[in-house]
Amino acid sequence: MPDKTKLKLVLCWHMHQPEYRDLQTGEFKLPWTYLHVIKDYVDMVAHLEAVPNAKAVVNFAPILLEQIEEYARQVNGYLHDRISITDPLLAALVDPSIPADPEERMKLVKDCMRANRDRQINRYPTFQRLIEMADWLEHHYDSLNYVNSQFISDILAWYHLIWMGETLKLTDSRVKRLLEKGSGYTLHDRIEIVEVIAEQLTGVICRYKALARKGQLKLSVSPYAHPIMPLLLDLNSAHEAMPEAPLPELLDTYPGGAERVLWHLEKGVQTFKRLFGFQPKGCWPSEGGISEQTLKILGDFGFDWAASGGSVLANSLHLPENAKQSGIHHPFKLAKTDITCFFRDDGLSDLIGFEYSKWHADDAVGDLIHHLENIADHERGDKVVSIIMDGENAWEYYPDNGYHFLRALYQRLDSHPGIELTTFSECLQNKVEVKPLAKMVAGSWVYGTFSTWIGDADKNRGWDMLGDAKWAFDKVISADRLTDKQVQQAEFQLAVCEGSDWFWWFGDYNPGEAVSNFEKQFRLNLANLYRLLGEESPAYLAMTFTQGSGTPAMGGAMRPSIELPSG
């Protein structure tokens, strides 16, 4: 029986990468999916395996699961039948020859510089020296002709070794040996690295599935390609938390948004069931983006629970209709819906995301537990504290990929007499108090608004471009001139265009390279959609429309949930 006196704590990790493939050619344009598999997804499941009584919720974006599956297929195809890999960086790792063209060489070198300087690069003096040489080459381009193939071979090998998860570095004899070797990596060594990568790609989903079968883990899902559902349903929902925000010039409402939301939910659940073998009970709406209409749809779809940010609840509790309610450490049920919604403790989640990486692991875990004990002591009744956060991007800012922090976190929470690690589904099964909510202010976990995806000139321009493509899609579909297969391909391509990640990166406050990569990918996705529809792409798709020059915390891949004052 659950102990009613204990504070209930839910740790929910959201695993998400956007679609990095060019769906027309099959080429992976960016390597982040496989790199996060070998660094973060294997570490996160290993920490749970090491503390069998600890519990957590892990949410997967379906489009990430499909990419993991495709990488596993390709890498095993290479190892068994020498079938080529469509990720250029991974293919270069096993290529017997080094490109002769200086530009291709420089691209490979630059790709191997994309890692955390303090925690990943400078941790290994040998790799640090290679990166210092790469820095020099960037400013002495003519010298690339004199760079030998061993330099490229070593930097490729080292780059993939530094991205290995800490649990692999501690337990895999091949990874240990290759790290110790330090230089002079051969093609045989590089193929051995790919063998390690193949094992992780092949086994990682099964490891999560095994913990779910044991009941240690609850798995949940997001909509297929990670769209912001409230904005697809009603762009004006952005005004609920940002009344003065400018909206797109040409797009009043996203055409057929409700049908698209249902499409993403149905395809997302199909993918989840195919890979995990059961129907998910919970949904982390993309970026915690909810509105009254979104929660109604999720409840009608059959989900038992959803979750969002504490700022969304705070905004909603300020409404006069909710005057009698208070406290974020409770689940709520919105009137006229059939779904329970949990709300993230933004302060505690942000401590893990942004602060504790600078602390000694034991001090950080002690501080977190102290905060939890304060909540237990000073709040009345059933208390459910939800820590919900990115399951991958935070750890590269911690020593040793967060190994010491996460190991201590699970061990100390598991043995704490006053804290019960649980899941959202168990909370509902054990009949925790669910408070009523009369009305809700639409928003996301970031600042409680949709400002990360709409409301400035560049983001709004992206919506106008997406709206143009959707009108073209609707026109072609209604003309019934595509085959069933072509319709299916166009639907998937449209889904990718609707993903949240493109809009996240638009805006000059983000780093230039990231903005450029994601902006190019967005325009490529839209151009591919027009091609599938047999329509000519608008001329504007050939032109850049947003550039970045900012230096946000954590490189912009994560955001604090509460907007900090500028200056």
Coordinates of C-alpha atoms in Angstrom, one line a residue:
M1 CA 0.0 0.0 0.0
P2 CA 1.3 3.5 -0.8
D3 CA 2.2 5.6 2.2
K4 CA -0.1 8.6 2.3
T5 CA 2.3 10.5 4.5
K6 CA 5.1 10.5 2.0
L7 CA 5.7 13.3 -0.5
K8 CA 5.2 11.8 -4.0
L9 CA 7.9 12.8 -6.5
V10 CA 7.6 12.1 -10.2
L11 CA 10.8 12.4 -12.3
C12 CA 9.7 12.7 -15.9
W13 CA 12.4 12.8 -18.6
H14 CA 11.4 13.9 -22.1
M15 CA 13.4 12.4 -25.0
H16 CA 13.1 14.4 -28.2
Q17 CA 14.9 15.1 -31.4
P18 CA 13.3 16.6 -34.5
E19 CA 13.4 14.9 -37.9
Y20 CA 16.9 15.4 -39.1
R21 CA 16.5 13.4 -42.3
D22 CA 15.9 14.8 -45.8
L23 CA 12.9 12.6 -46.4
Q24 CA 13.5 12.8 -50.2
T25 CA 17.1 11.5 -50.1
G26 CA 17.1 9.7 -46.8
E27 CA 20.3 11.7 -45.8
F28 CA 20.6 12.7 -42.1
K29 CA 21.5 16.4 -42.2
L30 CA 22.6 16.6 -38.5
P31 CA 24.0 13.8 -36.3
W32 CA 22.3 14.6 -33.0
T33 CA 20.0 11.6 -32.8
Y34 CA 22.7 8.9 -32.8
L35 CA 25.0 11.0 -30.7
H36 CA 22.4 11.5 -28.0
V37 CA 21.6 7.8 -28.1
I38 CA 25.2 6.8 -27.3
K39 CA 25.6 9.6 -24.7
D40 CA 22.3 10.2 -23.0
Y41 CA 19.6 7.6 -23.8
V42 CA 21.9 4.7 -22.8
D43 CA 23.1 6.5 -19.6
M44 CA 19.6 7.5 -18.5
V45 CA 18.3 3.9 -18.7
A46 CA 21.5 2.6 -17.1
H47 CA 21.0 4.8 -14.1
L48 CA 17.5 3.3 -13.6
E49 CA 18.8 -0.3 -14.1
A50 CA 21.4 0.4 -11.4
V51 CA 18.7 1.3 -8.8
P52 CA 15.9 -1.2 -9.4
N53 CA 13.5 0.3 -6.8
A54 CA 13.7 3.8 -8.3
K55 CA 10.9 4.9 -10.6
A56 CA 10.5 7.4 -13.4
V57 CA 8.5 8.5 -16.4
V58 CA 10.2 8.6 -19.8
N59 CA 8.4 10.3 -22.6
F60 CA 9.5 9.7 -26.2
A61 CA 8.7 11.7 -29.3
P62 CA 7.7 9.1 -31.9
I63 CA 9.8 10.8 -34.7
L64 CA 12.9 10.2 -32.5
L65 CA 12.0 6.5 -32.0
E66 CA 11.7 6.1 -35.8
Q67 CA 15.1 7.7 -36.4
I68 CA 16.8 5.5 -33.8
E69 CA 15.2 2.5 -35.5
E70 CA 16.5 3.7 -38.9
Y71 CA 20.0 4.4 -37.6
A72 CA 20.1 0.9 -36.1
R73 CA 19.0 -0.6 -39.4
Q74 CA 21.6 1.3 -41.4
V75 CA 24.6 0.7 -39.1
N76 CA 23.9 -3.0 -38.8
G77 CA 23.4 -3.1 -42.6
Y78 CA 26.9 -1.5 -42.9
L79 CA 28.5 -3.9 -40.5
H80 CA 26.9 -7.1 -41.9
D81 CA 26.7 -6.2 -45.7
R82 CA 28.7 -3.0 -46.1
I83 CA 25.6 -1.1 -47.1
S84 CA 26.4 2.6 -47.0
I85 CA 25.2 4.8 -44.1
T86 CA 23.3 8.0 -45.0
D87 CA 24.6 10.1 -42.1
P88 CA 27.8 11.8 -43.5
L89 CA 29.6 12.0 -40.1
L90 CA 29.0 8.4 -39.2
A91 CA 29.8 7.3 -42.8
A92 CA 33.1 9.3 -42.6
L93 CA 34.0 7.4 -39.4
V94 CA 34.2 4.1 -41.4
D95 CA 35.3 5.4 -44.7
P96 CA 38.8 3.9 -45.6
S97 CA 39.7 7.1 -47.5
I98 CA 39.9 10.7 -46.3
P99 CA 38.4 13.3 -48.6
A100 CA 40.9 15.0 -50.8
D101 CA 38.8 18.2 -51.3
P102 CA 39.9 20.8 -48.7
E103 CA 36.3 22.0 -48.2
E104 CA 35.1 18.5 -47.4
R105 CA 38.0 18.0 -45.0
M106 CA 37.2 21.3 -43.2
K107 CA 33.5 20.4 -42.9
L108 CA 34.5 17.1 -41.2
V109 CA 36.9 18.9 -38.9
K110 CA 34.3 21.5 -38.0
D111 CA 31.6 18.8 -37.4
C112 CA 34.0 17.2 -34.9
M113 CA 34.3 20.5 -33.0
R114 CA 30.6 20.5 -32.0
A115 CA 30.8 19.5 -28.4
N116 CA 31.0 21.1 -25.0
R117 CA 34.4 22.6 -24.6
D118 CA 34.7 22.4 -20.8
R119 CA 33.1 19.0 -20.1
Q120 CA 33.6 17.0 -23.3
I121 CA 36.7 18.4 -25.1
N122 CA 39.0 19.7 -22.4
R123 CA 38.4 16.6 -20.3
Y124 CA 40.8 14.8 -22.7
P125 CA 44.1 16.6 -23.2
T126 CA 44.8 14.6 -26.4
F127 CA 41.5 15.6 -28.0
Q128 CA 41.9 19.1 -26.7
R129 CA 45.1 19.4 -28.7
L130 CA 43.4 18.2 -31.8
I131 CA 40.7 20.8 -31.4
E132 CA 43.3 23.5 -30.8
M133 CA 44.8 22.5 -34.2
A134 CA 41.3 22.5 -35.7
D135 CA 40.8 26.1 -34.4
W136 CA 44.0 27.1 -36.0
L137 CA 43.0 25.5 -39.3
E138 CA 39.8 27.5 -39.4
H139 CA 41.9 30.6 -39.6
H140 CA 44.6 29.2 -41.9
Y141 CA 42.4 27.5 -44.5
D142 CA 45.2 27.1 -47.0
S143 CA 47.0 24.8 -44.6
L144 CA 44.3 22.1 -45.0
N145 CA 46.2 20.7 -48.0
Y146 CA 49.0 19.7 -45.7
V147 CA 46.8 18.0 -43.1
N148 CA 47.4 14.3 -43.2
S149 CA 44.8 11.6 -43.1
Q150 CA 45.8 10.5 -39.6
F151 CA 44.7 13.8 -38.2
I152 CA 41.2 13.4 -39.7
S153 CA 41.1 9.8 -38.6
D154 CA 42.1 10.7 -35.0
I155 CA 39.7 13.6 -34.7
L156 CA 36.8 11.4 -36.0
A157 CA 37.6 8.6 -33.6
W158 CA 38.0 10.9 -30.7
Y159 CA 34.8 12.8 -31.4
H160 CA 32.7 9.7 -31.2
L161 CA 34.6 8.5 -28.1
I162 CA 33.9 11.7 -26.2
W163 CA 30.2 11.4 -27.1
M164 CA 30.0 7.9 -25.5
G165 CA 27.9 7.8 -22.3
E166 CA 29.7 7.6 -19.0
T167 CA 28.3 4.2 -18.3
L168 CA 29.9 2.9 -21.5
K169 CA 33.2 4.5 -20.7
L170 CA 33.2 2.8 -17.3
T171 CA 32.0 -0.7 -18.4
D172 CA 32.9 -1.3 -22.1
S173 CA 36.4 -2.7 -22.4
R174 CA 36.6 -1.6 -26.1
V175 CA 35.7 2.1 -25.2
K176 CA 38.2 2.1 -22.4
R177 CA 41.0 0.7 -24.6
L178 CA 40.3 3.1 -27.4
L179 CA 40.3 6.1 -25.1
E180 CA 43.6 5.0 -23.7
K181 CA 45.1 4.6 -27.1
G182 CA 44.9 8.3 -27.7
S183 CA 46.3 8.6 -31.2
G184 CA 47.1 6.6 -34.4
Y185 CA 43.5 5.3 -34.8
T186 CA 43.2 2.8 -37.6
L187 CA 40.2 1.9 -39.8
H188 CA 39.9 -1.2 -37.6
D189 CA 39.6 1.0 -34.5
R190 CA 37.0 3.2 -36.2
I191 CA 34.9 0.2 -37.3
E192 CA 35.1 -1.0 -33.7
I193 CA 33.7 2.3 -32.5
V194 CA 30.8 1.8 -35.0
E195 CA 30.2 -1.7 -33.6
V196 CA 29.8 -0.1 -30.1
I197 CA 27.4 2.5 -31.6
A198 CA 25.4 -0.2 -33.4
E199 CA 24.9 -2.2 -30.2
Q200 CA 23.6 0.9 -28.4
L201 CA 21.3 1.9 -31.3
T202 CA 20.0 -1.7 -31.5
G203 CA 19.4 -2.2 -27.8
V204 CA 18.4 1.1 -26.3
I205 CA 14.6 0.9 -27.0
C206 CA 14.5 -2.7 -25.7
R207 CA 16.2 -1.6 -22.5
Y208 CA 13.4 1.0 -21.8
K209 CA 10.8 -1.5 -22.8
A210 CA 12.2 -4.1 -20.3
L211 CA 12.0 -1.6 -17.4
A212 CA 8.5 -0.7 -18.5
R213 CA 7.5 -4.4 -18.3
K214 CA 8.9 -4.6 -14.8
G215 CA 6.8 -1.6 -13.8
Q216 CA 9.9 0.4 -12.8
L217 CA 9.3 2.8 -15.7
K218 CA 6.2 4.3 -17.2
L219 CA 6.5 5.3 -20.9
S220 CA 4.5 8.0 -22.4
V221 CA 4.3 9.7 -25.8
S222 CA 4.2 13.1 -27.6
P223 CA 2.3 13.8 -30.8
Y224 CA 4.1 12.3 -33.8
A225 CA 6.4 15.1 -35.1
H226 CA 6.2 17.3 -32.0
P227 CA 3.9 20.1 -33.2
I228 CA 2.6 22.8 -30.8
M229 CA -1.0 21.5 -30.7
P230 CA -2.7 24.6 -29.3
L231 CA -1.3 26.8 -32.1
L232 CA -2.4 24.3 -34.8
L233 CA -5.8 24.4 -33.3
D234 CA -6.0 28.2 -32.8
L235 CA -3.2 30.6 -33.4
N236 CA -5.0 33.2 -31.3
S237 CA -4.5 30.9 -28.2
A238 CA -1.1 32.7 -28.1
H239 CA -2.9 35.8 -27.0
E240 CA -4.3 34.2 -23.8
A241 CA -0.9 34.5 -22.1
M242 CA 0.6 37.3 -24.4
P243 CA -2.3 39.6 -25.3
E244 CA -0.1 42.1 -27.1
A245 CA 2.0 39.6 -29.2
P246 CA 1.9 40.2 -32.9
L247 CA 0.7 37.2 -34.9
P248 CA 1.5 36.1 -38.5
E249 CA 0.5 38.7 -41.1
L250 CA -1.0 36.3 -43.7
L251 CA -2.2 33.4 -41.5
D252 CA -5.3 34.0 -39.4
T253 CA -5.8 30.3 -38.5
Y254 CA -3.9 27.2 -39.5
P255 CA -6.1 25.4 -42.0
G256 CA -7.4 22.1 -40.9
G257 CA -5.5 22.3 -37.6
A258 CA -7.9 20.0 -35.6
E259 CA -7.5 17.2 -38.2
R260 CA -3.7 17.6 -38.2
V261 CA -3.6 17.4 -34.4
L262 CA -5.6 14.1 -34.5
W263 CA -3.2 12.8 -37.3
H264 CA -0.2 13.5 -35.1
L265 CA -1.8 11.8 -32.1
E266 CA -2.9 8.7 -34.1
K267 CA 0.5 8.3 -35.9
G268 CA 2.4 8.9 -32.6
V269 CA 0.4 6.2 -30.8
Q270 CA 0.8 3.8 -33.7
T271 CA 4.6 4.3 -33.7
F272 CA 4.7 3.9 -29.9
K273 CA 2.6 0.7 -29.9
R274 CA 4.7 -0.8 -32.7
L275 CA 7.9 -0.3 -30.8
F276 CA 6.8 -0.8 -27.2
G277 CA 3.8 -3.2 -27.6
F278 CA 1.2 -1.4 -25.6
Q279 CA -1.1 1.7 -25.6
P280 CA 0.5 4.7 -23.7
K281 CA -1.6 6.0 -20.8
G282 CA 0.0 9.5 -20.8
C283 CA 1.0 12.3 -23.1
W284 CA 3.6 15.0 -22.7
P285 CA 2.1 17.5 -25.2
S286 CA 4.9 18.9 -27.3
E287 CA 6.7 21.5 -25.1
G288 CA 4.0 21.1 -22.5
G289 CA 1.8 23.2 -24.9
I290 CA -1.8 23.0 -23.7
S291 CA -5.1 24.9 -24.1
E292 CA -8.6 24.0 -23.1
Q293 CA -9.3 22.6 -26.5
T294 CA -6.0 20.6 -26.5
L295 CA -6.8 19.0 -23.1
K296 CA -10.3 18.1 -24.3
I297 CA -8.9 16.4 -27.4
L298 CA -6.3 14.5 -25.4
G299 CA -9.0 13.3 -23.0
D300 CA -11.3 12.2 -25.8
F301 CA -8.4 10.4 -27.4
G302 CA -8.1 8.2 -24.4
F303 CA -5.1 9.5 -22.5
D304 CA -5.4 9.4 -18.6
W305 CA -2.9 12.2 -18.0
A306 CA -1.1 15.0 -19.6
A307 CA 1.5 17.4 -18.1
S308 CA 2.6 21.0 -18.6
G309 CA 4.6 23.8 -17.0
G310 CA 4.0 25.3 -13.6
S311 CA 3.7 28.8 -15.2
V312 CA 0.7 27.6 -17.2
L313 CA -1.0 26.7 -13.9
A314 CA 0.1 29.9 -12.2
N315 CA -1.4 31.9 -15.0
S316 CA -4.6 29.9 -14.8
L317 CA -4.9 30.2 -11.0
H318 CA -4.8 34.0 -11.4
L319 CA -8.2 33.9 -13.2
P320 CA -11.1 34.8 -11.0
E321 CA -12.9 31.6 -12.0
N322 CA -10.1 29.6 -10.1
A323 CA -9.9 31.9 -7.1
K324 CA -10.5 29.0 -4.6
Q325 CA -7.6 26.9 -5.9
S326 CA -3.9 27.1 -5.1
G327 CA -0.7 25.1 -5.2
I328 CA 1.3 23.5 -8.0
H329 CA 2.0 20.3 -6.2
H330 CA -1.3 18.7 -7.1
P331 CA -2.8 17.4 -10.3
F332 CA -5.8 19.2 -11.7
K333 CA -8.7 18.4 -13.9
L334 CA -10.1 21.1 -16.2
A335 CA -13.9 21.3 -16.3
K336 CA -15.5 19.4 -19.2
T337 CA -12.5 17.3 -19.9
D338 CA -11.7 13.7 -19.1
I339 CA -8.0 14.0 -18.4
T340 CA -5.9 14.8 -15.4
C341 CA -3.1 17.3 -15.8
F342 CA 0.1 17.4 -13.7
F343 CA 2.2 20.6 -13.6
R344 CA 5.9 20.9 -13.5
D345 CA 7.7 22.4 -10.5
D346 CA 9.6 24.9 -12.6
G347 CA 12.0 26.0 -9.9
L348 CA 13.2 22.5 -9.1
S349 CA 13.4 21.5 -12.7
D350 CA 15.4 24.6 -13.6
L351 CA 17.8 23.9 -10.8
I352 CA 18.7 20.6 -12.4
G353 CA 18.7 22.1 -15.9
F354 CA 20.8 25.2 -15.2
E355 CA 22.4 25.3 -11.7
Y356 CA 23.3 21.9 -10.3
S357 CA 25.8 21.3 -13.2
K358 CA 28.1 23.8 -11.4
W359 CA 27.8 22.1 -8.0
H360 CA 29.4 19.0 -6.5
A361 CA 27.0 16.1 -7.1
D362 CA 26.4 15.3 -3.5
D363 CA 25.7 18.9 -2.6
A364 CA 23.3 19.3 -5.5
V365 CA 21.3 16.2 -4.6
G366 CA 21.3 17.3 -0.9
D367 CA 20.0 20.7 -1.9
L368 CA 17.2 19.2 -4.0
I369 CA 16.2 16.9 -1.2
H370 CA 16.2 19.8 1.2
H371 CA 13.7 21.6 -1.1
L372 CA 11.5 18.6 -1.3
E373 CA 11.6 18.1 2.5
N374 CA 10.5 21.8 2.9
I375 CA 7.5 21.1 0.5
A376 CA 6.6 18.0 2.5
D377 CA 6.8 20.0 5.8
H378 CA 4.9 23.1 4.8
E379 CA 2.2 22.1 2.4
R380 CA -0.9 20.3 3.5
G381 CA -2.6 17.2 2.1
D382 CA -1.5 15.0 -0.8
K383 CA 1.5 16.4 -2.5
V384 CA 2.8 15.4 -6.0
V385 CA 6.0 17.2 -7.0
S386 CA 6.6 16.9 -10.8
I387 CA 10.2 17.4 -12.1
I388 CA 9.8 17.4 -15.8
M389 CA 12.7 18.1 -18.1
D390 CA 14.8 17.5 -21.2
G391 CA 16.4 14.0 -20.9
E392 CA 19.4 14.8 -23.0
N393 CA 20.7 18.3 -23.3
A394 CA 21.4 19.1 -19.6
W395 CA 24.0 16.4 -19.0
E396 CA 26.8 17.7 -21.2
Y397 CA 27.1 20.6 -18.8
Y398 CA 27.7 18.3 -15.9
P399 CA 31.0 16.6 -15.0
D400 CA 31.1 13.1 -16.6
N401 CA 27.7 13.5 -18.3
G402 CA 25.9 13.9 -15.0
Y403 CA 26.9 10.4 -13.9
H404 CA 27.6 11.3 -10.3
F405 CA 24.6 13.5 -9.9
L406 CA 22.1 11.0 -11.4
R407 CA 23.5 8.0 -9.6
A408 CA 23.3 9.9 -6.2
L409 CA 19.9 11.3 -7.1
Y410 CA 18.3 7.9 -7.7
Q411 CA 20.1 6.2 -4.7
R412 CA 19.2 8.9 -2.2
L413 CA 15.7 9.3 -3.3
D414 CA 15.1 5.6 -3.3
S415 CA 16.3 5.3 0.4
H416 CA 14.6 8.5 1.7
P417 CA 12.0 7.8 4.4
G418 CA 9.8 10.7 3.5
I419 CA 9.9 10.7 -0.3
E420 CA 8.2 8.2 -2.6
L421 CA 9.5 8.0 -6.2
T422 CA 6.4 7.3 -8.3
T423 CA 4.7 7.9 -11.7
F424 CA 1.8 9.9 -12.9
S425 CA -0.2 6.7 -13.6
E426 CA 0.4 5.3 -10.1
C427 CA -0.7 8.6 -8.5
L428 CA -4.0 8.2 -10.3
Q429 CA -4.3 4.6 -9.4
N430 CA -3.7 5.5 -5.7
K431 CA -6.4 8.1 -5.8
V432 CA -4.3 11.2 -5.0
E433 CA -6.4 14.3 -4.7
V434 CA -7.2 15.8 -8.1
K435 CA -8.3 19.5 -7.8
P436 CA -10.9 21.0 -10.2
L437 CA -9.9 23.8 -12.6
A438 CA -12.7 25.9 -14.0
K439 CA -10.7 27.7 -16.7
M440 CA -7.2 27.6 -18.2
V441 CA -4.8 30.0 -19.8
A442 CA -3.2 28.4 -22.8
G443 CA 0.6 28.2 -22.7
S444 CA 3.7 26.0 -22.6
W445 CA 6.4 25.1 -20.0
V446 CA 8.6 27.9 -21.3
Y447 CA 7.5 31.1 -19.5
G448 CA 3.9 29.8 -19.5
T449 CA 3.5 31.3 -23.0
F450 CA 4.1 30.4 -26.7
S451 CA 6.7 33.1 -27.2
T452 CA 9.3 30.6 -28.1
W453 CA 7.3 29.5 -31.2
I454 CA 5.3 32.6 -32.3
G455 CA 5.0 36.3 -31.7
D456 CA 8.1 37.8 -33.3
A457 CA 8.8 38.6 -36.9
D458 CA 10.9 35.6 -37.8
K459 CA 8.7 33.0 -36.1
N460 CA 5.6 34.6 -37.6
R461 CA 7.2 34.5 -41.0
G462 CA 7.8 30.8 -40.5
W463 CA 4.1 30.3 -39.7
D464 CA 3.1 32.2 -42.9
M465 CA 5.4 30.0 -44.9
L466 CA 3.9 26.9 -43.3
G467 CA 0.4 28.2 -43.9
D468 CA 1.2 28.6 -47.7
A469 CA 2.4 25.0 -47.8
K470 CA -0.7 23.7 -46.1
W471 CA -3.0 25.6 -48.5
A472 CA -1.1 24.1 -51.4
F473 CA -1.4 20.6 -49.7
D474 CA -5.2 21.0 -49.2
K475 CA -5.6 22.2 -52.8
V476 CA -3.8 19.2 -54.3
I477 CA -5.4 16.7 -52.0
S478 CA -8.9 18.0 -52.8
A479 CA -8.1 17.8 -56.5
D480 CA -7.5 14.0 -56.0
R481 CA -4.5 13.9 -58.3
L482 CA -2.1 12.0 -56.1
T483 CA -1.8 8.2 -55.6
D484 CA -2.5 6.8 -52.1
K485 CA 1.3 6.4 -51.7
Q486 CA 2.0 10.0 -52.7
V487 CA -0.7 11.2 -50.3
Q488 CA 0.9 9.3 -47.5
Q489 CA 4.4 10.7 -48.3
A490 CA 3.0 14.2 -48.5
E491 CA 1.2 13.8 -45.1
F492 CA 4.5 12.7 -43.4
Q493 CA 6.4 15.5 -45.0
L494 CA 3.8 18.0 -43.9
A495 CA 4.0 16.6 -40.4
V496 CA 7.7 17.2 -40.3
C497 CA 7.1 20.8 -41.4
E498 CA 4.7 21.3 -38.5
G499 CA 7.2 20.3 -35.9
S500 CA 8.0 22.7 -33.1
D501 CA 11.8 22.7 -33.4
W502 CA 12.1 24.9 -36.4
F503 CA 10.2 27.7 -34.7
W504 CA 12.2 27.3 -31.5
W505 CA 15.4 28.3 -33.3
F506 CA 14.1 31.2 -35.4
G507 CA 15.1 34.5 -33.9
D508 CA 18.3 36.5 -33.5
Y509 CA 18.7 35.7 -29.8
N510 CA 19.8 32.2 -30.7
P511 CA 23.4 31.2 -31.8
G512 CA 24.1 31.7 -35.5
E513 CA 25.1 28.2 -36.5
A514 CA 22.1 26.6 -34.9
V515 CA 19.7 29.1 -36.4
S516 CA 21.3 28.5 -39.8
N517 CA 21.1 24.7 -39.6
F518 CA 17.4 24.6 -38.5
E519 CA 16.3 27.4 -40.8
K520 CA 17.9 25.6 -43.8
Q521 CA 16.2 22.3 -42.7
F522 CA 12.8 24.0 -42.5
R523 CA 13.1 25.5 -46.0
L524 CA 14.3 22.1 -47.3
N525 CA 11.3 20.4 -45.7
L526 CA 8.8 22.9 -47.2
A527 CA 10.5 22.6 -50.6
N528 CA 10.3 18.8 -50.4
L529 CA 6.5 19.1 -49.6
Y530 CA 5.9 21.2 -52.7
R531 CA 7.9 18.7 -54.8
L532 CA 5.8 15.8 -53.5
L533 CA 2.6 17.7 -54.3
G534 CA 3.8 18.4 -57.8
E535 CA 3.7 22.1 -57.1
E536 CA 6.4 24.8 -57.8
S537 CA 8.1 26.0 -54.6
P538 CA 7.7 29.7 -53.8
A539 CA 10.8 31.7 -54.7
Y540 CA 11.2 32.8 -51.1
L541 CA 12.2 29.2 -50.1
A542 CA 15.6 29.9 -51.8
M543 CA 16.3 32.7 -49.4
T544 CA 17.4 32.8 -45.7
F545 CA 14.8 34.6 -43.6
T546 CA 16.3 34.4 -40.1
Q547 CA 19.8 34.7 -38.6
G548 CA 21.1 34.3 -35.1
S549 CA 23.8 36.2 -33.2
G550 CA 22.9 35.4 -29.6
T551 CA 24.7 33.5 -26.9
P552 CA 21.9 32.1 -24.7
A553 CA 22.5 29.8 -21.7
M554 CA 23.2 26.2 -22.6
G555 CA 23.6 27.2 -26.3
G556 CA 19.8 27.7 -26.6
A557 CA 19.0 24.0 -26.6
M558 CA 17.3 24.4 -23.3
R559 CA 15.4 27.4 -21.8
P560 CA 14.7 28.3 -18.2
S561 CA 11.0 28.0 -17.6
I562 CA 10.7 31.4 -16.0
E563 CA 11.7 34.5 -18.1
L564 CA 14.6 36.2 -16.5
P565 CA 14.7 40.1 -16.5
S566 CA 17.1 41.4 -19.1
G567 CA 20.0 43.7 -18.3

